[in-house]
PDB file of C-alpha atoms in Angstrom:
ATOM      1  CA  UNK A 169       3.757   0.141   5.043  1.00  0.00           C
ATOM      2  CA  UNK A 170       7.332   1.438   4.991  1.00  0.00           C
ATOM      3  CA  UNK A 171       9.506   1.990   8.245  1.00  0.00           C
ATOM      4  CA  UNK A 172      11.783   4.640   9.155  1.00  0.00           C
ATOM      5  CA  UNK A 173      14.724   4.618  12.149  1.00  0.00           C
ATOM      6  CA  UNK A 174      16.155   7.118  13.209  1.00  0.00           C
ATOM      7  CA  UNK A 175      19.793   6.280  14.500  1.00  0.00           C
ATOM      8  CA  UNK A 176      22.069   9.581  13.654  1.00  0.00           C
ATOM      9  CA  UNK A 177      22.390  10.969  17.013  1.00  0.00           C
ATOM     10  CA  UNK A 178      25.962  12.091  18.085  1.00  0.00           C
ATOM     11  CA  UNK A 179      26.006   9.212  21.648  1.00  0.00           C
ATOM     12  CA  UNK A 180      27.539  12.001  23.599  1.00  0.00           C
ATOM     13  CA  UNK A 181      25.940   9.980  26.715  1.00  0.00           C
ATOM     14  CA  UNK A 182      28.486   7.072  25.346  1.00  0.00           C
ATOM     15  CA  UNK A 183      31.623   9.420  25.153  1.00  0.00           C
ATOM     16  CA  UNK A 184      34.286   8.381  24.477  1.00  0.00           C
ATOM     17  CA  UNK A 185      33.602   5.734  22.898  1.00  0.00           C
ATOM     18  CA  UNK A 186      30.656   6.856  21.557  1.00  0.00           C
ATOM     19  CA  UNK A 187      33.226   9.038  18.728  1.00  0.00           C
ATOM     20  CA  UNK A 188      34.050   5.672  16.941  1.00  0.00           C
ATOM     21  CA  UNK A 189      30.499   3.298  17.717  1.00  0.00           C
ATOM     22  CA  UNK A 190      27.136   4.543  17.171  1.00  0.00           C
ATOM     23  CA  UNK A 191      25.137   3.987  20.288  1.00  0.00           C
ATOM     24  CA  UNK A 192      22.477   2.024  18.150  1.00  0.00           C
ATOM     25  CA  UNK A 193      25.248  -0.639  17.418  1.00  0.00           C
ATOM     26  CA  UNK A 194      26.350  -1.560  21.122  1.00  0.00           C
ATOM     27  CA  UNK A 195      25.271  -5.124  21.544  1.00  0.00           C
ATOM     28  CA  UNK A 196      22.167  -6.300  23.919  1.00  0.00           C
ATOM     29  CA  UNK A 197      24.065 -10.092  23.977  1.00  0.00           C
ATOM     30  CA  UNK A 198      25.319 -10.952  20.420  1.00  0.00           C
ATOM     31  CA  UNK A 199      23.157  -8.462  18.592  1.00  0.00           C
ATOM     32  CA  UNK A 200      23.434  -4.886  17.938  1.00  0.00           C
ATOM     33  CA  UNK A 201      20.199  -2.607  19.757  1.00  0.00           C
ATOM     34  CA  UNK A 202      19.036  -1.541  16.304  1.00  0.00           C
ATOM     35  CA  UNK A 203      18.527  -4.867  14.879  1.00  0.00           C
ATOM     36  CA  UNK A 204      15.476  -5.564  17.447  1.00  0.00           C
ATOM     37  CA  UNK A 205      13.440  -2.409  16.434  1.00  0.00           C
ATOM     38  CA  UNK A 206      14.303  -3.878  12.770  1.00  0.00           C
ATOM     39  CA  UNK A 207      13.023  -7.122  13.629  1.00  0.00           C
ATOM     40  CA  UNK A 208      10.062  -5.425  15.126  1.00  0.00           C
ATOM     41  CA  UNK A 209       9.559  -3.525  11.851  1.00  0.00           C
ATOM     42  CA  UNK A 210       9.502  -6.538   9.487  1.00  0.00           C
ATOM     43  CA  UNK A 211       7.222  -8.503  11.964  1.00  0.00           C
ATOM     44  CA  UNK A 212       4.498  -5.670  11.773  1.00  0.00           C
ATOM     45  CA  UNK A 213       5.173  -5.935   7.625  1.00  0.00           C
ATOM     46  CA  UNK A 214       6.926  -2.906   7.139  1.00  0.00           C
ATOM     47  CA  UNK A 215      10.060  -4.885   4.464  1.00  0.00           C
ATOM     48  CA  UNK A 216      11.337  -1.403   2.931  1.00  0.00           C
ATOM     49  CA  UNK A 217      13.253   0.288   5.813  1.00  0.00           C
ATOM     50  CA  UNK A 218      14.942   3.230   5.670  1.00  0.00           C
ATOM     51  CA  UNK A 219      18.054   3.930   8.538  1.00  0.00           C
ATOM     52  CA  UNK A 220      18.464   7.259   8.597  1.00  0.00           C
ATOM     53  CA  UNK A 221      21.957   7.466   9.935  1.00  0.00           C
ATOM     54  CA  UNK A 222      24.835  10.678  10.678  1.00  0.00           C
ATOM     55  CA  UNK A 223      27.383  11.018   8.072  1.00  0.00           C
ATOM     56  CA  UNK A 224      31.046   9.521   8.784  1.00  0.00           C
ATOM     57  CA  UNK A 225      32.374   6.563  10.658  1.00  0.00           C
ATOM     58  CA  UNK A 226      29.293   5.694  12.756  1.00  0.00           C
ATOM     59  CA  UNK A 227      27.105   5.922  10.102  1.00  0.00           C
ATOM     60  CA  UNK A 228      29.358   3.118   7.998  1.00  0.00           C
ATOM     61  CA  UNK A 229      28.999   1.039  10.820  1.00  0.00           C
ATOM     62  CA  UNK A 230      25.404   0.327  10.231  1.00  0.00           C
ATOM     63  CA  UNK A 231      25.104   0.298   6.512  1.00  0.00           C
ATOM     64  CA  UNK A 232      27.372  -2.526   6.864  1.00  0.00           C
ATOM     65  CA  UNK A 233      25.769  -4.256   9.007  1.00  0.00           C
ATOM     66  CA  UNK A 234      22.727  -4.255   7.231  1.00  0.00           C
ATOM     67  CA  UNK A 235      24.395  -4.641   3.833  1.00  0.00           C
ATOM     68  CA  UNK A 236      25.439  -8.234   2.285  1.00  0.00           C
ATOM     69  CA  UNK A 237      29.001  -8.848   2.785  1.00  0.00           C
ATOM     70  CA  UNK A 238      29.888 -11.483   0.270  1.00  0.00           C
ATOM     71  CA  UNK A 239      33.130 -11.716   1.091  1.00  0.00           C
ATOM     72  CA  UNK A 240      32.580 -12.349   4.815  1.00  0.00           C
ATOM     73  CA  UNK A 241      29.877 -15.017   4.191  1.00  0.00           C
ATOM     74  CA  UNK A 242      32.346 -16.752   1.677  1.00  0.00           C
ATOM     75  CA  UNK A 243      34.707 -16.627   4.457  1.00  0.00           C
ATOM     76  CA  UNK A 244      32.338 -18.095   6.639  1.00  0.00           C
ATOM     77  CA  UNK A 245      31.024 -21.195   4.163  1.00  0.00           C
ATOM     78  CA  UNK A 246      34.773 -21.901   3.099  1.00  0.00           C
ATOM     79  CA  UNK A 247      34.817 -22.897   7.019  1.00  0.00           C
ATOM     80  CA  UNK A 248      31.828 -24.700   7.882  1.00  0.00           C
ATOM     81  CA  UNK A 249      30.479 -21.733  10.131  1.00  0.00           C
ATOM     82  CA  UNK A 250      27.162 -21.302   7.839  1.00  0.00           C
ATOM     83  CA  UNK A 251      25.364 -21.367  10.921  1.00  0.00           C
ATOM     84  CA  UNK A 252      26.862 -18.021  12.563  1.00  0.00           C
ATOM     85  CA  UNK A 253      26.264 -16.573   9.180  1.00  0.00           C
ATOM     86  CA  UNK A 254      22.777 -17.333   8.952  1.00  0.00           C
ATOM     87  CA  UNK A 255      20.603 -14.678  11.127  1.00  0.00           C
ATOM     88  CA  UNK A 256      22.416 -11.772   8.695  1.00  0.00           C
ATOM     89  CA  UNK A 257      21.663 -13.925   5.745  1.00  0.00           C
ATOM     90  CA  UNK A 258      18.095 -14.107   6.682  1.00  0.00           C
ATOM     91  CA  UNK A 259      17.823 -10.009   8.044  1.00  0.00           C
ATOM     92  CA  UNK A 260      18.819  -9.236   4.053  1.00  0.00           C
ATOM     93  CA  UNK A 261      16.281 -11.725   2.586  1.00  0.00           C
ATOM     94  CA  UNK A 262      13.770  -9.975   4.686  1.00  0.00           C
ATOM     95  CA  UNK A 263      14.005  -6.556   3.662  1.00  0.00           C
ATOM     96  CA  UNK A 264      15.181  -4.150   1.466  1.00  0.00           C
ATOM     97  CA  UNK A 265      17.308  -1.375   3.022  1.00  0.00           C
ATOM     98  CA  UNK A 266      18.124   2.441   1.992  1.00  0.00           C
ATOM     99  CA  UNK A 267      20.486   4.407   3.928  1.00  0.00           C
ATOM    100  CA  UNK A 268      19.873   8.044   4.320  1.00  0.00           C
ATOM    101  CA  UNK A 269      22.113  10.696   5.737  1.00  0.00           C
ATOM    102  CA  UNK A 270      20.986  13.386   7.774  1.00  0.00           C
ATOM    103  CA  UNK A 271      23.015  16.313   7.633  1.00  0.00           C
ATOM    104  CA  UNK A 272      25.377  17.468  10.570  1.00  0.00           C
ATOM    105  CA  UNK A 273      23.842  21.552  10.734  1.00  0.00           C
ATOM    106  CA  UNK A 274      22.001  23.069  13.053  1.00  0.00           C
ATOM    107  CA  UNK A 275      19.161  21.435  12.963  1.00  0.00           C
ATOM    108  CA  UNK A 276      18.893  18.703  15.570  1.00  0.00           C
ATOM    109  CA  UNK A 277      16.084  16.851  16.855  1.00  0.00           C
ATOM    110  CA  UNK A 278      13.836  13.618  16.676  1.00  0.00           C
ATOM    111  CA  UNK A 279      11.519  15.064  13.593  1.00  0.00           C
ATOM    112  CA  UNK A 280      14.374  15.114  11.270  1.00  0.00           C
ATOM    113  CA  UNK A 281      14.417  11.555  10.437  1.00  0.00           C
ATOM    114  CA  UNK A 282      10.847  11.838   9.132  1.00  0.00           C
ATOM    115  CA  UNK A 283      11.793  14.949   7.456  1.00  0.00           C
ATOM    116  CA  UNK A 284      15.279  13.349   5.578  1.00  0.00           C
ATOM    117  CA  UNK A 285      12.799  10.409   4.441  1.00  0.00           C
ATOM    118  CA  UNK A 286       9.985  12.293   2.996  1.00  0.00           C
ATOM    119  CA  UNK A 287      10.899  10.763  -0.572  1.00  0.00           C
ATOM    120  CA  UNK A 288      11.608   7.326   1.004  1.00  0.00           C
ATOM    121  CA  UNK A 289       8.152   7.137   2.245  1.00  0.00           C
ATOM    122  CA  UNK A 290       6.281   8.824  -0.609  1.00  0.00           C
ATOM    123  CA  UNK A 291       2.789   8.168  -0.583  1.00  0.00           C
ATOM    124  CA  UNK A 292       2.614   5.104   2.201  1.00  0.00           C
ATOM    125  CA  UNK A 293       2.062   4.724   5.472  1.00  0.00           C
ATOM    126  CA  UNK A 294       5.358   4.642   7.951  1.00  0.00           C
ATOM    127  CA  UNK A 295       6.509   3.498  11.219  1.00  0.00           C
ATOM    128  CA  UNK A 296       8.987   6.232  12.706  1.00  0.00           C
ATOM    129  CA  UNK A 297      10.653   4.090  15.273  1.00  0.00           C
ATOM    130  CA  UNK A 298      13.858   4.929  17.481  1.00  0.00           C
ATOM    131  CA  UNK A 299      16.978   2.533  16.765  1.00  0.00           C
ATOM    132  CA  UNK A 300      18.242   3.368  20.174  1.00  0.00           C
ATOM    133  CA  UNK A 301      16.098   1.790  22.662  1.00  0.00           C
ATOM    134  CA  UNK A 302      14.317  -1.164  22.380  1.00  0.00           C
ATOM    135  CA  UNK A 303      11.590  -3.672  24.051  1.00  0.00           C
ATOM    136  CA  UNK A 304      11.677  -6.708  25.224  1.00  0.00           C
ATOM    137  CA  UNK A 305       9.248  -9.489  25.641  1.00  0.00           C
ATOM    138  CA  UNK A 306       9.405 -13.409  26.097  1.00  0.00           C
ATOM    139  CA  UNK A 307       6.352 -14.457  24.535  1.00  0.00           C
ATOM    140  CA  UNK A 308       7.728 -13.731  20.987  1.00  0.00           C
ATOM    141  CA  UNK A 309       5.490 -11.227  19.930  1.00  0.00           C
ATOM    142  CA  UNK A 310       5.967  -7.915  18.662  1.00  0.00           C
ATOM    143  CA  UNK A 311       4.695  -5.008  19.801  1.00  0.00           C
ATOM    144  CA  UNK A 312       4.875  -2.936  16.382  1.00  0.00           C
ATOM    145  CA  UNK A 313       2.539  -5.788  15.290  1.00  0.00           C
ATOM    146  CA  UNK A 314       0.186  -5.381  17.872  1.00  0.00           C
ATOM    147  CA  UNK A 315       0.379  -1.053  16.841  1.00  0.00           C
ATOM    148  CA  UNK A 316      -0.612  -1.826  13.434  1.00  0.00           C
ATOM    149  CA  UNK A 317      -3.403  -4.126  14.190  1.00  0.00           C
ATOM    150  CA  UNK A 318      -4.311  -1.973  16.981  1.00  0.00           C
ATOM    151  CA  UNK A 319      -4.624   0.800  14.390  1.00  0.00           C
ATOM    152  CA  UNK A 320      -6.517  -0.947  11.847  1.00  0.00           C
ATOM    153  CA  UNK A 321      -9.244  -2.306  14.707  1.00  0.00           C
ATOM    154  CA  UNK A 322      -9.613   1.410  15.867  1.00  0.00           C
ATOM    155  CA  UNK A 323     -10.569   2.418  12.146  1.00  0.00           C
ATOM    156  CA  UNK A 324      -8.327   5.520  12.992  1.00  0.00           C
ATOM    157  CA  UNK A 325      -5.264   6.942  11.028  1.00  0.00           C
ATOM    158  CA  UNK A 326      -2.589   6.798  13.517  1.00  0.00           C
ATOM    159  CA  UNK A 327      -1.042   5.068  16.290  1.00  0.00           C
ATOM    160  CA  UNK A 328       1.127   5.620  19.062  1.00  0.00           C
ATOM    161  CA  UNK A 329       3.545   3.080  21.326  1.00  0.00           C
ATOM    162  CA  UNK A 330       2.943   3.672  24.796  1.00  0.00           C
ATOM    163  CA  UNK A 331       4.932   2.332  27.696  1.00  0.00           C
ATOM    164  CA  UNK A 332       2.488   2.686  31.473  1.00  0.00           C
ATOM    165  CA  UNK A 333       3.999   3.976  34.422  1.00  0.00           C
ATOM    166  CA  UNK A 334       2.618   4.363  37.739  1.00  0.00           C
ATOM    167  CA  UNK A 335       1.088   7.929  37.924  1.00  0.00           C
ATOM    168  CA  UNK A 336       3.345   8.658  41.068  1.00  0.00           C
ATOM    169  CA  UNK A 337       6.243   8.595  38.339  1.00  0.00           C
ATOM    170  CA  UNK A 338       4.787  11.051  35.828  1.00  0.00           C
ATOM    171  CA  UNK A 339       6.833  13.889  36.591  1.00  0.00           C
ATOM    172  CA  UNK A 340       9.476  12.163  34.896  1.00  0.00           C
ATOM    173  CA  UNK A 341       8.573  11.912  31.350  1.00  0.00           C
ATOM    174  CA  UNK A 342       6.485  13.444  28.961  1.00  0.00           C
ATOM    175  CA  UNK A 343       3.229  11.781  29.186  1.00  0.00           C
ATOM    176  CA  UNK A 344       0.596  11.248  26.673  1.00  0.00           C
ATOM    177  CA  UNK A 345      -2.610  12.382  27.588  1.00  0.00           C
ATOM    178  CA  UNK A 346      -5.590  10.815  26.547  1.00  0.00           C
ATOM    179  CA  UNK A 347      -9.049  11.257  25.158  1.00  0.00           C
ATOM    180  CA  UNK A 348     -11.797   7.849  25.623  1.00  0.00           C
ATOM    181  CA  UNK A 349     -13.847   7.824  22.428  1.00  0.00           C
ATOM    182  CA  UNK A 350     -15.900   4.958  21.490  1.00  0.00           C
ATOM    183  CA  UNK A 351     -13.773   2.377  23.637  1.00  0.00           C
ATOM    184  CA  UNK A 352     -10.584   4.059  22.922  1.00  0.00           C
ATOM    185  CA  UNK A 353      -7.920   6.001  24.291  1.00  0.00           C
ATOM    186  CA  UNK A 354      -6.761   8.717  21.893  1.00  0.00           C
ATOM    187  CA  UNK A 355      -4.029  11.793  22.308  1.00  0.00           C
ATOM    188  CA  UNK A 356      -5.071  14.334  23.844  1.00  0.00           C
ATOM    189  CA  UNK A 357      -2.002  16.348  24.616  1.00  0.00           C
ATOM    190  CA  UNK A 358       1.332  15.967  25.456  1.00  0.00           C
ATOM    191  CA  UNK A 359       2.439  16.946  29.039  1.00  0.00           C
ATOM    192  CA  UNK A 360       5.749  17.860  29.408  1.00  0.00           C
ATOM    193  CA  UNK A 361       6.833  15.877  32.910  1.00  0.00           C
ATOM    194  CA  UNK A 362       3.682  16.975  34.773  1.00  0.00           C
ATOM    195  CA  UNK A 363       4.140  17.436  38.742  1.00  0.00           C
ATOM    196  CA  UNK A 364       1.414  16.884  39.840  1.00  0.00           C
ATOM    197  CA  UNK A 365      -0.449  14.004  37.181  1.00  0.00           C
ATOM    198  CA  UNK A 366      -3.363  12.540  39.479  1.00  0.00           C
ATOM    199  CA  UNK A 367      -4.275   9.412  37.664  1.00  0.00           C
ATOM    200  CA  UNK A 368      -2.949   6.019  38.905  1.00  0.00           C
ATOM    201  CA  UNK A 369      -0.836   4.933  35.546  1.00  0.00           C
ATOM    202  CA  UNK A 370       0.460   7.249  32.948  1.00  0.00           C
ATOM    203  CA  UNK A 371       0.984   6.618  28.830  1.00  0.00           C
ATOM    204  CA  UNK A 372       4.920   7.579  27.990  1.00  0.00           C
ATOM    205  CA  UNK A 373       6.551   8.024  24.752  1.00  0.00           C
ATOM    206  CA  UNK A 374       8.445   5.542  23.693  1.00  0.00           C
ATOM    207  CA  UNK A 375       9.757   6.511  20.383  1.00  0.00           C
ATOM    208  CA  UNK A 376       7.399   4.326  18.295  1.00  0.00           C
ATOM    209  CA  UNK A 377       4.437   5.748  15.807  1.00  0.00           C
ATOM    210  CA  UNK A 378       2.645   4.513  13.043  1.00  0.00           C
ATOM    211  CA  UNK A 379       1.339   7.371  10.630  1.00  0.00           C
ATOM    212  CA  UNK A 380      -0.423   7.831   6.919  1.00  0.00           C
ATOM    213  CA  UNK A 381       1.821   9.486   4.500  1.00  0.00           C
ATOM    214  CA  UNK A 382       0.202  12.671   4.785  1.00  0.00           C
ATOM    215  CA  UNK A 383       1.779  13.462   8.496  1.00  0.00           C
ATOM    216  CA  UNK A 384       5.178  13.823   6.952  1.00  0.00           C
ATOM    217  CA  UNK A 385       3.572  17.320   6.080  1.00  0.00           C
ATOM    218  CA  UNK A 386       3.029  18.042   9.559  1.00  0.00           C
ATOM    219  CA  UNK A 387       7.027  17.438  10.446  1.00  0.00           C
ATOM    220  CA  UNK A 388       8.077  19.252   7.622  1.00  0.00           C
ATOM    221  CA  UNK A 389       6.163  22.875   8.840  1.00  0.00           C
ATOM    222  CA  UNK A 390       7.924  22.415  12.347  1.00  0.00           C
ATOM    223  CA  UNK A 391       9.162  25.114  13.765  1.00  0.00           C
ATOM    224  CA  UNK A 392      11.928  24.573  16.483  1.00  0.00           C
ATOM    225  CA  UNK A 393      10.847  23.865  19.855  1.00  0.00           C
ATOM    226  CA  UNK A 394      12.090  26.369  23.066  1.00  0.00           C
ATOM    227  CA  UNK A 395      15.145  24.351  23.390  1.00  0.00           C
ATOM    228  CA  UNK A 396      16.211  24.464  19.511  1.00  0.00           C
ATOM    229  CA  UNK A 397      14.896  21.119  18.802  1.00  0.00           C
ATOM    230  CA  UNK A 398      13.074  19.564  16.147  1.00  0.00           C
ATOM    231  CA  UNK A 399      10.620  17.610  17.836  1.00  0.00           C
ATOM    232  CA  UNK A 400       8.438  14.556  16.492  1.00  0.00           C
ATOM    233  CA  UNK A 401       5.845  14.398  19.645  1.00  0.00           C
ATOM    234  CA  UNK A 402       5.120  18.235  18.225  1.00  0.00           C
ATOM    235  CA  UNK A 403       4.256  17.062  14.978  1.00  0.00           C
ATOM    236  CA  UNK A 404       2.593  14.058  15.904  1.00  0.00           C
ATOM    237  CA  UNK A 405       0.586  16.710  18.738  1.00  0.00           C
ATOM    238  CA  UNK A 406       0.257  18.923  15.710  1.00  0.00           C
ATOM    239  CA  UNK A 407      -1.412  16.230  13.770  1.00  0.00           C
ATOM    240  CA  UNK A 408      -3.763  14.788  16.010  1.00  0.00           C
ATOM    241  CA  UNK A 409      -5.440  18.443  16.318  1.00  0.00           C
ATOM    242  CA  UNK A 410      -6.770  17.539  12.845  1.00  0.00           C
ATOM    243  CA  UNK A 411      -7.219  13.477  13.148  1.00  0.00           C
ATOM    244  CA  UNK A 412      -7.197  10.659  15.650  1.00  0.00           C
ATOM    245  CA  UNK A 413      -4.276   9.383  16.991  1.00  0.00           C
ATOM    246  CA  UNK A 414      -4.514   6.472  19.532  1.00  0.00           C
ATOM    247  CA  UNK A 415      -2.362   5.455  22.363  1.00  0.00           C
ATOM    248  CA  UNK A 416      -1.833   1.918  22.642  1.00  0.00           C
ATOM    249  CA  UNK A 417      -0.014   0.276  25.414  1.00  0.00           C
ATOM    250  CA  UNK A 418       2.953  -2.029  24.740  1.00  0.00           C
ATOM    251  CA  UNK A 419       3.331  -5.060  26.185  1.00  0.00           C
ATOM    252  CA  UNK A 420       7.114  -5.620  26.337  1.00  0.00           C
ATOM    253  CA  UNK A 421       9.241  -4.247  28.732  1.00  0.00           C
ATOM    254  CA  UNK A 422      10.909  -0.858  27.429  1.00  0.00           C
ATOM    255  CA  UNK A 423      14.559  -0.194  27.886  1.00  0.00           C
ATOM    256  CA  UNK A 424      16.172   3.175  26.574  1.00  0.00           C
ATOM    257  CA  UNK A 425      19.485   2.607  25.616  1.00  0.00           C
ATOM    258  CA  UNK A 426      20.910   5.777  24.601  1.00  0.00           C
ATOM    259  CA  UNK A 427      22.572   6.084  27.986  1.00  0.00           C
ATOM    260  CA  UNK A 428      25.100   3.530  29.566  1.00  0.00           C
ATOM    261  CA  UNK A 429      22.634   2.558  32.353  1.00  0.00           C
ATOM    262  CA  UNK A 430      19.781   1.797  30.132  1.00  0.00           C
ATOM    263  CA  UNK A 431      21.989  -0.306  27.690  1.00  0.00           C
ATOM    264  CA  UNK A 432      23.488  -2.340  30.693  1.00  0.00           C
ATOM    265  CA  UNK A 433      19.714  -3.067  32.186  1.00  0.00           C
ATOM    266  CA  UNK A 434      18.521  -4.334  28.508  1.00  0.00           C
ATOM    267  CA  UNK A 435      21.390  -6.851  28.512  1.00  0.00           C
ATOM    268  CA  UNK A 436      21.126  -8.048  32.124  1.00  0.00           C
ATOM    269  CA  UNK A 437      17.654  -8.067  31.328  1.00  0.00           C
ATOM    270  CA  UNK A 438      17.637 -10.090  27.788  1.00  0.00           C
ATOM    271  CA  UNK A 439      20.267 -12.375  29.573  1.00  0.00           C
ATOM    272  CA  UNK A 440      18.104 -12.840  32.129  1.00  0.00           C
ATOM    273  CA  UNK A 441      15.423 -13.723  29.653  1.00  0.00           C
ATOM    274  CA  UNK A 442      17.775 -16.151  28.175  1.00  0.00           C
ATOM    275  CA  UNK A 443      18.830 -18.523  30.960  1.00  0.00           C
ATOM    276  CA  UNK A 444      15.061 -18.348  31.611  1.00  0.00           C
ATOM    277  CA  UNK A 445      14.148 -19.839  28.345  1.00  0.00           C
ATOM    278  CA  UNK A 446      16.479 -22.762  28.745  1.00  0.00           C
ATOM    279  CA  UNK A 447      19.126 -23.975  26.016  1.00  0.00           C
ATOM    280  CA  UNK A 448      17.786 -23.444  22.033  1.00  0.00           C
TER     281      UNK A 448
END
């Protein structure tokens, strides 16, 4: 299993500064959003990850974070500060990184990761995971973990992330429908912020799927969506026409990042989660 983020939006939400930091690198305490959907990657065994990232400035910023600096860690040993070192020193032992660039055109949209790293993935299965939101949870598991077992207990070929929502709140997101067979809940359809839902919880998107190789055919025939964009949840719709696809609930607490008041709840909410869990 290989894993694929996708972190080469523009941050317009984060503008200004969002010109000079990609959103995916703003810190939730001392470490930067994308490195806890890359921890949640190499816990569910994915260790070749592909960051598909924009071209420029913002997309240096995370190929060097992810990227042995030898020079910095010398600087660190020379000093005695090993220690501070030591979580990046450990990240590079635990997987291998490629960088990819997706071009700036006029394409847009949250399929064009999958797209860019059709060569990356080849012939194995992939998470597709967003490097711009992230979940949290205090019992140190991981929820991308839990997807791929999930999968392989449902004897199906794909999986989906799923945050639940009270159904009062459904008109605000795109909600996964589901399907029960044998036990399990499996897509359905994809309802674009329904108004009227009528169940009492909802499934939502949340940016986090685990598909066979052969899917990546299924983003590459997109056609744009209404609004121009390139959208993943069509291929993954288009997809599940042809094979299962189930929904599994996380169990960590989702926080969506890409905007200012997302970020600033997932770092009140991991320090919260910190002072809770006493010293180290």
């Amino acid at each position: 299993m290989r894993a694929v983020i996708a972190v080469a939006g523009m941050g317009s939400r984060f503008f200004p500064i969002g010109k000079t930091i990609n959103k995916c690198m703003l810190p939730i305490l001392n470490q930067p959003v994308v490195a806890y959907a890359v921890a949640d990657c190499i816990a569910a065994g994915a260790h070749e990850i592909a960051i598909v990232t924009a071209p420029g400035e913002i997309g240096r910023q995370v190929r060097h974070y992810f990227t042995e600096d030898h020079d910095l860690k010398g600087y660190f040993t020379a000093r005695g500060w090993q220690d501070k070192y030591a979580p990046l020193a450990e990240l590079h032992s635990q997987a291998e990184f490629t960088f990819l660039e997706q071009p700036r055109d006029d394409r847009y949209g949250t399929a064009l990761p999958a797209i860019v790293a059709a060569d990356f993935i080849a012939g194995d299965d992939f998470l597709l995971v967003a490097g711009d939101d992230l979940l949290l949870r205090n019992d140190g598991g991981s929820d991308l973990a839990d997807l791929a077992a999930a999968r392989a207990a449902a004897a199906v070929p794909a999986a989906l992330a799923a945050a639940t929502v009270p159904g009062a709140e459904a008109h605000r997101y795109g909600i996964l429908h589901p399907r029960a067979a044998e036990g399990h809940q499996l897509l359905d359809q994809l309802l674009e912020k329904p108004d009227d839902y009528g169940e009492p919880t909802a499934y939502i998107n949340i940016s986090r799927t685990l598909l066979p190789a052969d899917a990546v055919a299924y983003f590459q025939k997109l056609t744009p969506a209404p609004n121009g964009e390139y959208q993943a949840t069509d291929a993954v719709i288009a997809f599940a026409r042809d094979n299962d696809v189930l929904i599994h609930p996380v169990a960590g607490k989702y926080h969506d990042c890409g905007n200012p008041a997302g970020w600033l709840a997932a770092n009140n909410a991991a320090a919260q989660a910190t002072v809770a869990s006493g010293p180290c």
